[in-house]
Amino acid sequence: MVVHNSPMMNAIGTLGSHCALQVLRGAKDEGFKTILVCERRREGLYRRFRFIDRLLLVEDYRFEHSFSESVQNELHDNNCILVPHGTYISSMSIEEIESIRIPFFGNRWILRWEADRALKERLMLEARLNVPKSISIDELNGSSDGSKEARLVIAKLHGAAGGKGYFLAWDRESFMTQYNKLLSKGMVKSIDDLYIQEYVLGVPVYLQYFYSPLNREVELLGIDRRYESNVDAIGRIPALQQESSGVHEVSYNVIGNSPLVLRESLLDEVYRMGERFVSAAERLVKRGMIGPFCIEGVYDQDGRFIAFEFSARIVAGTNLYVNGSPYSYLLYDEPMSMGRRIAREVRIAIDSNELDKVVT
Amino acid sequence: MVVHNSPMMNAIGTLGSHCALQVLRGAKDEGFKTILVCERRREGLYRRFRFIDRLLLVEDYRFEHSFSESVQNELHDNNCILVPHGTYISSMSIEEIESIRIPFFGNRWILRWEADRALKERLMLEARLNVPKSISIDELNGSSDGSKEARLVIAKLHGAAGGKGYFLAWDRESFMTQYNKLLSKGMVKSIDDLYIQEYVLGVPVYLQYFYSPLNREVELLGIDRRYESNVDAIGRIPALQQESSGVHEVSYNVIGNSPLVLRESLLDEVYRMGERFVSAAERLVKRGMIGPFCIEGVYDQDGRFIAFEFSARIVAGTNLYVNGSPYSYLLYDEPMSMGRRIAREVRIAIDSNELDKVVT
Amino acid sequence: MVVHNSPMMNAIGTLGSHCALQVLRGAKDEGFKTILVCERRREGLYRRFRFIDRLLLVEDYRFEHSFSESVQNELHDNNCILVPHGTYISSMSIEEIESIRIPFFGNRWILRWEADRALKERLMLEARLNVPKSISIDELNGSSDGSKEARLVIAKLHGAAGGKGYFLAWDRESFMTQYNKLLSKGMVKSIDDLYIQEYVLGVPVYLQYFYSPLNREVELLGIDRRYESNVDAIGRIPALQQESSGVHEVSYNVIGNSPLVLRESLLDEVYRMGERFVSAAERLVKRGMIGPFCIEGVYDQDGRFIAFEFSARIVAGTNLYVNGSPYSYLLYDEPMSMGRRIAREVRIAIDSNELDKVVT
């Protein structure tokens, strides 16, 4: 049974990773007690921060440890609201996440739409986002026969985290070479484990939104780009040296994030995309979109945004803006991180007796 | 008739694009009423921001709509000072801009020097900025005859916005191939529509200055680099894949900006460049330089700055610093965006009865 | 004789370059008088900043000028504590730095370990940092005989500043070609002037730490990456154009810095590296590590950090955070630059009569 809508809720908690520091710092700024479910080996890190009131130490972030009966009881007894983030999704199954008895800020039911590729695409299309074209193997050119124009494609592993095993190919031969490599490493079992998309040439941009079900408004609170290894490293090697030494493979392991602002004339469409996403979620997903989300893609040379992914919860790029972003300062007169915005929403909801609108 | 120097001026206005949010937020922080001339289709965006007191809706930003008689009358009746930015220049002719009856913050007469390539070069040379060498077609190497060392050049279209149609070439053959492509697309009519420069290899840097005619000082308020599509995307594709799939063309469409600080030992010359620019403008241009400007170029591997362009008004890279920049915090104890600095200058000028020194 | 531990110390000073603005602004914020030893030609720059109370003008930053008897007397009479930075190391010998009679914030004896490559490596290994493998010439592949897999290496000049003369090679032939070029330019005399390392493919990251000997805690106060010319420029040229026009050489001249945050799951190891570094310094170096330091390296595609260098004093990347960083805001409720953190430590040490713990 999910407990919520209680005026007693006075703690905010999360798992110790991803954006926990920002979330709990924001919660403390808004007057909440803060609780961290923390892997024992990371205790040293999180003990440094005075805004964390309580650490619940666990072995690791698998469900049976991080949300054991005793952890859940402890969180419940502390009247704690949980803030979900990327580590929940990478450490537990969606079923496990959904089964947690503690109220979540945001919509726990939408996380399934983020994790499942088919549902994800459906929601993106419903939101009328531009998405990359899917390519079938038959559409790849024959090996350098020159009959069709070469076209770059990216092959992705279903469910792969952080771009592990992704590869670029430009024709059938280059595709098969790399596919066979993955086969021999046991990373794929058949061609069906891959999906192939056109490679959209453009600069990556991550749009950090917050949707308030209380005032029914979307806010753009920040923009970032990821800093990924090794794909953001290869450009520092001249073409000659790349080719001579065999630097041909890229990976997309997220190491960090760096700040961006967008051309102001793009902002109108950015807001429209956010609003279309919220209204698509309202139509397709039980409880719809609540709180932070992110639309992720590239701007091509014509300034068109092509969306690759979304996250239906807070993203780590918001960690750039612990003390506010250029966009949050247009909306708020005080520093407003995404973590603080979440806590502010909880506080407003409690004060107006509408907590059931923002937790699930 | 340009109306100014009135103690009644108590509103600041601009067109809804480019850096309008920052400018009006800064104006509000300094106690001004704020007015936005806003395309109807962007109303949804700008209505979100509480610091915008008044929207004047127009069809689009062509002169006949954005500065129609009725709009100008409205701005006049509100005792409004206009802040010009890049959208003025891309949406109207210089003659139209100059004809607006509302006082401009800054020097409206210098915008012509920004828009006209010959005048622009003259002002840059007068300021003793290093500029890239112009190349004539005859100086391009014969096609891979090996007789001269290859040299990269960039061909630019006169008056092209945002790098549209720019291309890189390394000899006569590669130049002609790409020139012929532009010809067949109708983007150029003859070789005279292009100018060719040496391609200076270096990291792009945009220097954001403010010059106060009241205290006669230059301030460096921020530094950024642009984030351009697709040129900032191609480095994420290995050389092999670029060549195999035919990624050979770059474009320079500005998508956003990211923050930078410079090596402190470069700052002295940065300030000198700014001061030389101001004093060159004083000699060549009626009313000289007033308020924000930007010098744009690259630092080469020897730490030498080569200037490509200037903007004689606020640039969009200042949008990074809505809440102040590392440089503004060395000069001010409060957050000082370029937009706010403009409003502050207007306020000081009004208080000291010197408004005619900062508006035209 | 080094004078310290006096309750009279009420000024903070440094050389006018590198991070002097940040350091003196921070000192002023903490209530100190500020003194700048300043090259005459840079006077124009530093006079602009009101937080600099006093300029001592010198011809240049060679020891005989910057720390002449009269300059040292002046600093002494003003009860000044000096903050060392990169310009000290590049302008003077270690012996000269060590001989300065004015108290240094931090440990002057550890600067020798930063400047000497053998000592540096010893300290890094003692701290159990991952370092790149050294490569001997014999380990380089024969010229394109295909018998071994090609491997990229970087050859560095001993004692070279800013990557001058560094080159990339992938086999014996490419190595010799470039080595012979340096020989003919007189930049090296023999192969022993070079050391060769595996080129570690990964994204550069600079970790900015502060260690307080008063509370014995390490603080991570910021993270950045460098912006280097021309290595951060070549990725904007397509592979075809690079190869056709002969863009094959990279240089690593630091032009500036840009901000970053790291994936939160990497922070625990970041703190551990900092603590291992401090404790290694405690074992190997007289007085150990005091105050600001930086560990510099890359994250590879597996998220492993490989350290190239350290700086045992404040680094210029901290200039990004004059008004605080995302990390300083997790630790402090007010803007805390590295410069201000230094001054804060001096103030606490004075107040608790422990100045001898933080100066040498």
mmCIF file of N, CA, C and O in Angstrom, chain B residues 211-274:
data_model
loop_
_atom_site.group_PDB
_atom_site.id
_atom_site.type_symbol
_atom_site.label_atom_id
_atom_site.label_comp_id
_atom_site.label_asym_id
_atom_site.label_seq_id
_atom_site.Cartn_x
_atom_site.Cartn_y
_atom_site.Cartn_z
ATOM 1 N N TYR B 211 31.396 49.080 -22.972
ATOM 2 C CA TYR B 211 32.094 50.359 -22.865
ATOM 3 C C TYR B 211 31.140 51.428 -22.360
ATOM 4 O O TYR B 211 30.071 51.647 -22.934
ATOM 5 N N SER B 212 31.527 52.069 -21.280
ATOM 6 C CA SER B 212 30.716 53.136 -20.715
ATOM 7 C C SER B 212 31.244 54.498 -21.156
ATOM 8 O O SER B 212 32.364 54.874 -20.812
ATOM 9 N N PRO B 213 30.450 55.227 -21.889
ATOM 10 C CA PRO B 213 30.871 56.590 -22.261
ATOM 11 C C PRO B 213 30.812 57.538 -21.060
ATOM 12 O O PRO B 213 31.349 58.637 -21.128
ATOM 13 N N LEU B 214 30.181 57.085 -19.988
ATOM 14 C CA LEU B 214 30.078 57.946 -18.800
ATOM 15 C C LEU B 214 31.389 57.948 -18.029
ATOM 16 O O LEU B 214 31.926 59.006 -17.703
ATOM 17 N N ASN B 215 31.909 56.753 -17.757
ATOM 18 C CA ASN B 215 33.192 56.735 -17.034
ATOM 19 C C ASN B 215 34.364 56.422 -17.958
ATOM 20 O O ASN B 215 35.488 56.293 -17.505
ATOM 21 N N ARG B 216 34.075 56.290 -19.223
ATOM 22 C CA ARG B 216 35.078 56.026 -20.255
ATOM 23 C C ARG B 216 35.936 54.803 -19.953
ATOM 24 O O ARG B 216 37.145 54.781 -20.205
ATOM 25 N N GLU B 217 35.282 53.752 -19.456
ATOM 26 C CA GLU B 217 36.014 52.509 -19.198
ATOM 27 C C GLU B 217 35.423 51.320 -19.949
ATOM 28 O O GLU B 217 34.210 51.229 -20.119
ATOM 29 N N VAL B 218 36.344 50.429 -20.340
ATOM 30 C CA VAL B 218 35.945 49.155 -20.929
ATOM 31 C C VAL B 218 35.860 48.116 -19.816
ATOM 32 O O VAL B 218 36.722 48.082 -18.938
ATOM 33 N N GLU B 219 34.821 47.291 -19.844
ATOM 34 C CA GLU B 219 34.706 46.176 -18.909
ATOM 35 C C GLU B 219 34.581 44.875 -19.698
ATOM 36 O O GLU B 219 33.799 44.802 -20.630
ATOM 37 N N LEU B 220 35.334 43.869 -19.312
ATOM 38 C CA LEU B 220 35.134 42.537 -19.863
ATOM 39 C C LEU B 220 34.133 41.841 -18.951
ATOM 40 O O LEU B 220 34.417 41.598 -17.781
ATOM 41 N N LEU B 221 32.946 41.518 -19.487
ATOM 42 C CA LEU B 221 31.898 40.968 -18.615
ATOM 43 C C LEU B 221 31.673 39.471 -18.793
ATOM 44 O O LEU B 221 30.945 38.853 -18.023
ATOM 45 N N GLY B 222 32.312 38.875 -19.794
ATOM 46 C CA GLY B 222 32.121 37.434 -19.957
ATOM 47 C C GLY B 222 32.833 36.928 -21.196
ATOM 48 O O GLY B 222 33.246 37.719 -22.066
ATOM 49 N N ILE B 223 33.003 35.630 -21.262
ATOM 50 C CA ILE B 223 33.653 34.975 -22.397
ATOM 51 C C ILE B 223 32.871 33.693 -22.676
ATOM 52 O O ILE B 223 32.445 33.003 -21.758
ATOM 53 N N ASP B 224 32.697 33.396 -23.955
ATOM 54 C CA ASP B 224 32.013 32.147 -24.286
ATOM 55 C C ASP B 224 32.576 31.557 -25.559
ATOM 56 O O ASP B 224 33.448 32.145 -26.207
ATOM 57 N N ARG B 225 32.103 30.379 -25.886
ATOM 58 C CA ARG B 225 32.294 29.867 -27.234
ATOM 59 C C ARG B 225 30.938 29.422 -27.740
ATOM 60 O O ARG B 225 30.036 29.095 -26.978
ATOM 61 N N ARG B 226 30.811 29.435 -29.056
ATOM 62 C CA ARG B 226 29.563 29.010 -29.657
ATOM 63 C C ARG B 226 29.502 27.497 -29.768
ATOM 64 O O ARG B 226 30.523 26.820 -29.779
ATOM 65 N N TYR B 227 28.294 27.021 -29.876
ATOM 66 C CA TYR B 227 28.033 25.594 -30.071
ATOM 67 C C TYR B 227 27.292 25.520 -31.396
ATOM 68 O O TYR B 227 26.136 25.955 -31.490
ATOM 69 N N GLU B 228 27.986 25.047 -32.437
ATOM 70 C CA GLU B 228 27.491 25.173 -33.801
ATOM 71 C C GLU B 228 27.244 23.808 -34.447
ATOM 72 O O GLU B 228 28.025 22.873 -34.272
ATOM 73 N N SER B 229 26.169 23.735 -35.217
ATOM 74 C CA SER B 229 25.840 22.488 -35.901
ATOM 75 C C SER B 229 26.073 22.685 -37.400
ATOM 76 O O SER B 229 25.676 23.709 -37.951
ATOM 77 N N ASN B 230 26.703 21.715 -38.033
ATOM 78 C CA ASN B 230 27.191 20.450 -37.530
ATOM 79 C C ASN B 230 28.674 20.463 -37.167
ATOM 80 O O ASN B 230 29.231 19.401 -36.836
ATOM 81 N N VAL B 231 29.324 21.629 -37.228
ATOM 82 C CA VAL B 231 30.786 21.620 -37.091
ATOM 83 C C VAL B 231 31.240 21.110 -35.726
ATOM 84 O O VAL B 231 32.316 20.517 -35.604
ATOM 85 N N ASP B 232 30.426 21.304 -34.686
ATOM 86 C CA ASP B 232 30.812 20.776 -33.377
ATOM 87 C C ASP B 232 30.320 19.344 -33.160
ATOM 88 O O ASP B 232 30.414 18.810 -32.058
ATOM 89 N N ALA B 233 29.798 18.732 -34.219
ATOM 90 C CA ALA B 233 29.322 17.353 -34.123
ATOM 91 C C ALA B 233 30.259 16.377 -34.829
ATOM 92 O O ALA B 233 30.332 15.204 -34.453
ATOM 93 N N ILE B 234 30.958 16.841 -35.843
ATOM 94 C CA ILE B 234 31.711 15.880 -36.677
ATOM 95 C C ILE B 234 32.870 15.238 -35.925
ATOM 96 O O ILE B 234 33.238 14.105 -36.207
ATOM 97 N N GLY B 235 33.450 15.929 -34.952
ATOM 98 C CA GLY B 235 34.571 15.373 -34.198
ATOM 99 C C GLY B 235 34.200 14.128 -33.406
ATOM 100 O O GLY B 235 35.081 13.405 -32.948
ATOM 101 N N ARG B 236 32.907 13.897 -33.246
ATOM 102 C CA ARG B 236 32.451 12.697 -32.542
ATOM 103 C C ARG B 236 32.319 11.482 -33.477
ATOM 104 O O ARG B 236 31.891 10.410 -33.050
ATOM 105 N N ILE B 237 32.692 11.665 -34.721
ATOM 106 C CA ILE B 237 32.698 10.549 -35.674
ATOM 107 C C ILE B 237 34.155 10.239 -36.034
ATOM 108 O O ILE B 237 34.890 11.141 -36.438
ATOM 109 N N PRO B 238 34.595 8.994 -35.869
ATOM 110 C CA PRO B 238 35.985 8.691 -36.209
ATOM 111 C C PRO B 238 36.287 9.001 -37.678
ATOM 112 O O PRO B 238 35.380 8.994 -38.525
ATOM 113 N N ALA B 239 37.555 9.248 -37.962
ATOM 114 C CA ALA B 239 37.979 9.618 -39.314
ATOM 115 C C ALA B 239 37.541 8.579 -40.346
ATOM 116 O O ALA B 239 37.019 8.926 -41.408
ATOM 117 N N LEU B 240 37.733 7.305 -40.027
ATOM 118 C CA LEU B 240 37.347 6.248 -40.961
ATOM 119 C C LEU B 240 35.875 6.350 -41.351
ATOM 120 O O LEU B 240 35.515 6.299 -42.522
ATOM 121 N N GLN B 241 35.011 6.507 -40.340
ATOM 122 C CA GLN B 241 33.580 6.583 -40.608
ATOM 123 C C GLN B 241 33.211 7.872 -41.343
ATOM 124 O O GLN B 241 32.306 7.883 -42.170
ATOM 125 N N GLN B 242 33.888 8.965 -41.021
ATOM 126 C CA GLN B 242 33.649 10.211 -41.760
ATOM 127 C C GLN B 242 33.921 9.999 -43.247
ATOM 128 O O GLN B 242 33.113 10.355 -44.100
ATOM 129 N N GLU B 243 35.070 9.436 -43.520
ATOM 130 C CA GLU B 243 35.462 9.303 -44.931
ATOM 131 C C GLU B 243 34.600 8.287 -45.646
ATOM 132 O O GLU B 243 34.192 8.493 -46.786
ATOM 133 N N SER B 244 34.301 7.196 -44.961
ATOM 134 C CA SER B 244 33.534 6.140 -45.625
ATOM 135 C C SER B 244 32.102 6.552 -45.910
ATOM 136 O O SER B 244 31.500 6.108 -46.875
ATOM 137 N N SER B 245 31.556 7.397 -45.054
ATOM 138 C CA SER B 245 30.156 7.753 -45.238
ATOM 139 C C SER B 245 29.994 9.137 -45.856
ATOM 140 O O SER B 245 28.881 9.623 -46.014
ATOM 141 N N GLY B 246 31.107 9.755 -46.197
ATOM 142 C CA GLY B 246 31.018 11.023 -46.925
ATOM 143 C C GLY B 246 30.672 12.224 -46.078
ATOM 144 O O GLY B 246 30.010 13.160 -46.549
ATOM 145 N N VAL B 247 31.111 12.257 -44.821
ATOM 146 C CA VAL B 247 30.910 13.465 -44.005
ATOM 147 C C VAL B 247 32.049 14.430 -44.314
ATOM 148 O O VAL B 247 33.123 14.360 -43.728
ATOM 149 N N HIS B 248 31.808 15.300 -45.276
ATOM 150 C CA HIS B 248 32.882 16.183 -45.735
ATOM 151 C C HIS B 248 32.535 17.652 -45.617
ATOM 152 O O HIS B 248 33.383 18.499 -45.859
ATOM 153 N N GLU B 249 31.298 17.926 -45.311
ATOM 154 C CA GLU B 249 30.887 19.325 -45.323
ATOM 155 C C GLU B 249 30.485 19.784 -43.939
ATOM 156 O O GLU B 249 29.818 19.065 -43.206
ATOM 157 N N VAL B 250 30.912 20.976 -43.603
ATOM 158 C CA VAL B 250 30.567 21.505 -42.297
ATOM 159 C C VAL B 250 29.683 22.728 -42.460
ATOM 160 O O VAL B 250 29.735 23.427 -43.461
ATOM 161 N N SER B 251 28.872 22.968 -41.439
ATOM 162 C CA SER B 251 28.083 24.183 -41.415
ATOM 163 C C SER B 251 28.233 24.790 -40.024
ATOM 164 O O SER B 251 28.682 24.129 -39.093
ATOM 165 N N TYR B 252 27.868 26.043 -39.912
ATOM 166 C CA TYR B 252 28.185 26.806 -38.708
ATOM 167 C C TYR B 252 26.927 27.448 -38.141
ATOM 168 O O TYR B 252 26.929 28.614 -37.798
ATOM 169 N N ASN B 253 25.876 26.678 -38.072
ATOM 170 C CA ASN B 253 24.617 27.201 -37.562
ATOM 171 C C ASN B 253 24.686 27.257 -36.025
ATOM 172 O O ASN B 253 24.851 26.237 -35.364
ATOM 173 N N VAL B 254 24.547 28.462 -35.484
ATOM 174 C CA VAL B 254 24.693 28.628 -34.038
ATOM 175 C C VAL B 254 23.474 28.054 -33.320
ATOM 176 O O VAL B 254 22.347 28.481 -33.545
ATOM 177 N N ILE B 255 23.729 27.083 -32.450
ATOM 178 C CA ILE B 255 22.660 26.440 -31.671
ATOM 179 C C ILE B 255 22.653 26.972 -30.242
ATOM 180 O O ILE B 255 21.613 27.112 -29.627
ATOM 181 N N GLY B 256 23.824 27.270 -29.736
ATOM 182 C CA GLY B 256 23.887 27.764 -28.363
ATOM 183 C C GLY B 256 25.277 28.255 -28.033
ATOM 184 O O GLY B 256 26.079 28.552 -28.929
ATOM 185 N N ASN B 257 25.541 28.372 -26.756
ATOM 186 C CA ASN B 257 26.821 28.883 -26.276
ATOM 187 C C ASN B 257 27.215 28.141 -25.015
ATOM 188 O O ASN B 257 26.355 27.717 -24.257
ATOM 189 N N SER B 258 28.516 28.038 -24.797
ATOM 190 C CA SER B 258 28.972 27.436 -23.540
ATOM 191 C C SER B 258 30.040 28.335 -22.913
ATOM 192 O O SER B 258 30.722 29.094 -23.599
ATOM 193 N N PRO B 259 30.169 28.263 -21.580
ATOM 194 C CA PRO B 259 31.010 29.213 -20.854
ATOM 195 C C PRO B 259 32.502 28.874 -20.906
ATOM 196 O O PRO B 259 32.877 27.715 -21.014
ATOM 197 N N LEU B 260 33.301 29.893 -20.791
ATOM 198 C CA LEU B 260 34.760 29.780 -20.789
ATOM 199 C C LEU B 260 35.357 30.820 -19.853
ATOM 200 O O LEU B 260 34.779 31.887 -19.674
ATOM 201 N N VAL B 261 36.503 30.503 -19.284
ATOM 202 C CA VAL B 261 37.396 31.561 -18.797
ATOM 203 C C VAL B 261 38.708 31.438 -19.554
ATOM 204 O O VAL B 261 39.066 30.364 -20.027
ATOM 205 N N LEU B 262 39.399 32.557 -19.676
ATOM 206 C CA LEU B 262 40.690 32.575 -20.375
ATOM 207 C C LEU B 262 41.836 32.518 -19.383
ATOM 208 O O LEU B 262 41.718 32.982 -18.247
ATOM 209 N N ARG B 263 42.938 31.985 -19.841
ATOM 210 C CA ARG B 263 44.218 32.086 -19.149
ATOM 211 C C ARG B 263 44.434 33.537 -18.748
ATOM 212 O O ARG B 263 44.322 34.448 -19.578
ATOM 213 N N GLU B 264 44.746 33.774 -17.473
ATOM 214 C CA GLU B 264 44.790 35.167 -16.989
ATOM 215 C C GLU B 264 45.844 36.002 -17.711
ATOM 216 O O GLU B 264 45.675 37.214 -17.903
ATOM 217 N N SER B 265 46.921 35.364 -18.164
ATOM 218 C CA SER B 265 47.968 36.143 -18.835
ATOM 219 C C SER B 265 47.517 36.663 -20.201
ATOM 220 O O SER B 265 48.174 37.506 -20.796
ATOM 221 N N LEU B 266 46.385 36.166 -20.710
ATOM 222 C CA LEU B 266 45.854 36.693 -21.970
ATOM 223 C C LEU B 266 44.950 37.906 -21.756
ATOM 224 O O LEU B 266 44.627 38.612 -22.706
ATOM 225 N N LEU B 267 44.568 38.172 -20.513
ATOM 226 C CA LEU B 267 43.546 39.195 -20.258
ATOM 227 C C LEU B 267 44.028 40.612 -20.556
ATOM 228 O O LEU B 267 43.247 41.475 -20.952
ATOM 229 N N ASP B 268 45.318 40.844 -20.338
ATOM 230 C CA ASP B 268 45.807 42.191 -20.582
ATOM 231 C C ASP B 268 45.584 42.574 -22.053
ATOM 232 O O ASP B 268 45.035 43.632 -22.355
ATOM 233 N N GLU B 269 45.955 41.673 -22.960
ATOM 234 C CA GLU B 269 45.757 41.953 -24.385
ATOM 235 C C GLU B 269 44.263 41.991 -24.733
ATOM 236 O O GLU B 269 43.843 42.759 -25.601
ATOM 237 N N VAL B 270 43.461 41.195 -24.053
ATOM 238 C CA VAL B 270 42.011 41.238 -24.276
ATOM 239 C C VAL B 270 41.476 42.646 -23.972
ATOM 240 O O VAL B 270 40.713 43.224 -24.756
ATOM 241 N N TYR B 271 41.912 43.207 -22.862
ATOM 242 C CA TYR B 271 41.484 44.562 -22.530
ATOM 243 C C TYR B 271 42.044 45.580 -23.533
ATOM 244 O O TYR B 271 41.355 46.508 -23.945
ATOM 245 N N ARG B 272 43.292 45.374 -23.939
ATOM 246 C CA ARG B 272 43.859 46.313 -24.918
ATOM 247 C C ARG B 272 43.100 46.269 -26.238
ATOM 248 O O ARG B 272 42.852 47.291 -26.864
ATOM 249 N N MET B 273 42.736 45.064 -26.669
ATOM 250 C CA MET B 273 41.955 44.965 -27.913
ATOM 251 C C MET B 273 40.650 45.726 -27.777
ATOM 252 O O MET B 273 40.228 46.439 -28.682
ATOM 253 N N GLY B 274 39.998 45.535 -26.642
ATOM 254 C CA GLY B 274 38.732 46.229 -26.415
ATOM 255 C C GLY B 274 38.914 47.745 -26.458
ATOM 256 O O GLY B 274 38.108 48.461 -27.069
#
